[in-house]
Amino acid sequence: MSSPLPQASWLIPLVALAACSGARDTATGTTQQEVPAAVIDTDATLADIEPGRGVGLFVEYASGGHWRVYVTCDTLESELGCQWDVIVSSSSAITAVQTEGEGPEVWLEPLRDSAGKPYSALRFVSETTAALEGVRFATEAGTPIRVDVLLDGVAEGRYTYWVGGGAVHTGAPSSVIDLLPTAP
């Protein structure tokens, strides 16, 4: 299933995202034309997250267009931090941005795709250790988002978690995924 969201690439600055035609697979250098899509259950939350005990990027959606994207690392076990670099894009405006935690740096950019259609992209970067850090934001109710993630400079989907179809999804099929809410 494909979504109408614009494509993003990690190898160019955020401002230049609008000119991209595909998501870059940094491992092979190839361009992905089809981005995997999945449903995300509206008003479902992820529980039992222990900051510092596991690596994860967590995505939640609440009715009315309210999103939460947050990260943690396994620092209490590995004694290492995690460098997260996440781009979230939406075909509607991203608004009401609020950061969680002390470390994330956030940029929000209104952009246009190659056809001139407007969209928004939010990028947050965090050196996470034993805390939850992330961002909350709003889109038009029911609008899908695209999540594109790098962990320690590597395109990683296996640490992305969300609830869809009543089950917790433990890993995305790629580092880029479109998440479609089950209800506005």
Coordinates of C-alpha atoms in Angstrom, one line a residue:
M1 CA 0.0 0.0 0.0
S2 CA 1.4 3.4 -0.9
S3 CA 0.6 6.8 0.6
P4 CA 0.4 10.3 -0.9
L5 CA 3.0 11.6 1.5
P6 CA 6.2 13.2 0.0
Q7 CA 9.4 11.2 -0.1
A8 CA 12.4 12.2 2.1
S9 CA 16.1 11.6 2.0
W10 CA 18.7 11.7 4.8
L11 CA 21.5 12.7 2.5
I12 CA 20.3 16.3 1.9
P13 CA 19.4 19.1 4.3
L14 CA 15.8 19.3 5.5
V15 CA 15.2 22.4 3.4
A16 CA 15.8 20.5 0.2
L17 CA 13.4 17.7 1.0
A18 CA 10.9 18.9 -1.4
A19 CA 13.1 18.1 -4.4
C20 CA 13.5 14.4 -3.5
S21 CA 11.8 11.7 -5.5
G22 CA 12.5 8.7 -3.3
A23 CA 13.6 7.7 0.2
R24 CA 17.3 6.8 0.2
D25 CA 18.5 3.4 1.4
T26 CA 21.8 4.3 2.9
A27 CA 23.0 0.7 3.1
T28 CA 22.7 0.1 -0.7
G29 CA 22.7 3.6 -2.1
T30 CA 19.5 2.8 -4.0
T31 CA 16.2 4.8 -4.0
Q32 CA 13.1 3.3 -2.6
Q33 CA 10.0 4.0 -4.7
E34 CA 7.4 2.2 -2.6
V35 CA 7.4 3.1 1.1
P36 CA 5.7 0.5 3.3
A37 CA 2.5 1.6 5.0
A38 CA 0.7 0.4 8.1
V39 CA -2.3 1.4 10.2
I40 CA -1.8 2.9 13.6
D41 CA -4.7 2.5 16.1
T42 CA -6.2 5.7 17.1
D43 CA -6.0 6.4 20.9
A44 CA -3.8 3.4 21.6
T45 CA -0.8 3.9 23.7
L46 CA 2.4 1.9 24.3
A47 CA 2.9 0.7 27.9
D48 CA 5.8 -0.8 29.9
I49 CA 8.5 1.3 28.3
E50 CA 11.4 1.5 30.7
P51 CA 13.7 4.3 29.7
G52 CA 17.4 3.2 29.6
R53 CA 16.5 -0.5 29.4
G54 CA 15.8 -0.8 25.7
V55 CA 16.3 0.9 22.3
G56 CA 13.1 2.2 20.7
L57 CA 11.3 4.9 18.6
F58 CA 7.7 4.9 19.7
V59 CA 4.8 6.4 17.7
E60 CA 1.3 7.1 19.1
Y61 CA -1.8 8.8 17.6
A62 CA -4.7 10.3 19.5
S63 CA -8.0 11.3 17.9
G64 CA -8.1 14.8 16.5
G65 CA -4.7 14.7 14.8
H66 CA -2.5 14.5 17.9
W67 CA 0.8 12.6 17.5
R68 CA 3.6 11.6 19.9
V69 CA 6.9 10.4 18.7
Y70 CA 9.5 9.6 21.3
V71 CA 12.7 7.6 21.8
T72 CA 14.8 5.9 24.4
C73 CA 18.1 4.0 24.6
D74 CA 19.5 1.0 26.5
T75 CA 22.1 3.1 28.3
L76 CA 21.6 1.5 31.7
E77 CA 22.6 -1.9 30.2
S78 CA 25.1 -0.8 27.4
E79 CA 26.5 2.3 29.0
L80 CA 26.2 3.9 25.6
G81 CA 23.9 6.6 24.3
C82 CA 21.8 6.5 21.1
Q83 CA 21.9 9.3 18.5
W84 CA 18.5 9.6 17.0
D85 CA 17.8 11.6 13.8
V86 CA 14.1 11.4 12.9
I87 CA 12.1 13.1 10.1
V88 CA 8.3 13.1 10.3
S89 CA 6.4 14.5 7.3
S90 CA 2.8 15.0 6.6
S91 CA 0.6 16.1 3.7
S92 CA -1.1 18.5 6.1
A93 CA 0.5 21.2 8.3
I94 CA 2.4 20.1 11.4
T95 CA 1.4 22.4 14.2
A96 CA 1.5 22.7 18.1
V97 CA 5.0 21.2 18.4
Q98 CA 6.1 20.5 21.9
T99 CA 9.3 18.7 22.9
E100 CA 9.6 16.1 25.7
G101 CA 12.7 15.6 27.7
E102 CA 15.7 17.8 27.9
G103 CA 17.7 16.9 24.8
P104 CA 15.8 16.9 21.5
E105 CA 16.5 19.6 19.0
V106 CA 13.5 20.2 16.7
W107 CA 13.1 21.9 13.3
L108 CA 9.8 22.4 11.6
E109 CA 9.8 23.4 7.9
P110 CA 6.8 24.0 5.6
L111 CA 7.8 22.6 2.2
R112 CA 6.5 21.9 -1.3
D113 CA 7.0 18.6 -3.2
S114 CA 8.2 18.5 -6.8
A115 CA 4.6 19.1 -8.0
G116 CA 4.3 22.2 -5.8
K117 CA 1.9 20.7 -3.3
P118 CA 2.6 21.9 0.3
Y119 CA 3.5 19.6 3.1
S120 CA 5.3 19.8 6.5
A121 CA 8.4 18.1 7.7
L122 CA 9.5 18.0 11.3
R123 CA 13.0 16.8 12.2
F124 CA 14.2 16.0 15.7
V125 CA 17.6 15.0 16.8
S126 CA 18.4 13.6 20.2
E127 CA 21.4 12.1 22.0
T128 CA 19.3 9.8 24.3
T129 CA 20.5 7.9 27.3
A130 CA 18.3 6.8 30.1
A131 CA 15.3 9.0 29.5
L132 CA 12.3 9.4 27.2
E133 CA 12.8 12.3 24.7
G134 CA 10.6 13.2 21.8
V135 CA 8.0 15.5 20.3
R136 CA 4.3 16.0 20.3
F137 CA 2.6 17.7 17.4
A138 CA -0.7 18.0 15.6
T139 CA -1.8 17.4 12.0
E140 CA -5.2 17.5 10.3
A141 CA -7.3 14.8 12.0
G142 CA -6.8 11.4 10.3
T143 CA -3.8 12.5 8.1
P144 CA -1.1 9.9 7.8
I145 CA 2.5 10.6 8.6
R146 CA 5.8 9.3 7.2
V147 CA 8.5 8.5 9.7
D148 CA 12.1 8.3 8.5
V149 CA 14.7 7.3 11.1
L150 CA 18.4 7.0 11.6
L151 CA 19.9 5.5 14.7
D152 CA 23.6 6.2 15.3
G153 CA 23.9 7.2 11.6
V154 CA 22.3 4.0 10.3
A155 CA 18.9 3.7 8.6
E156 CA 17.0 1.6 11.1
G157 CA 13.4 0.3 11.1
R158 CA 13.7 -2.6 13.5
Y159 CA 13.4 -0.3 16.6
T160 CA 10.2 1.4 15.6
Y161 CA 7.1 0.6 17.7
W162 CA 3.4 1.4 17.3
V163 CA 0.0 -0.2 17.9
G164 CA -1.9 -1.3 14.8
G165 CA -4.7 -3.8 14.4
G166 CA -4.8 -4.2 18.2
A167 CA -1.2 -5.4 18.4
V168 CA 2.1 -3.8 19.2
H169 CA 4.3 -3.7 16.1
T170 CA 7.9 -4.4 17.1
G171 CA 9.9 -3.1 14.1
A172 CA 9.1 -1.5 10.8
P173 CA 9.9 -3.3 7.5
S174 CA 12.3 -0.4 6.6
S175 CA 13.7 2.8 8.1
V176 CA 10.9 4.7 6.4
I177 CA 7.2 3.9 7.0
D178 CA 3.9 5.6 6.5
L179 CA 1.5 5.3 9.4
L180 CA -2.2 5.7 8.7
P181 CA -4.6 6.4 11.6
T182 CA -7.6 4.0 11.9
A183 CA -9.9 6.9 12.7
P184 CA -9.6 10.7 12.6

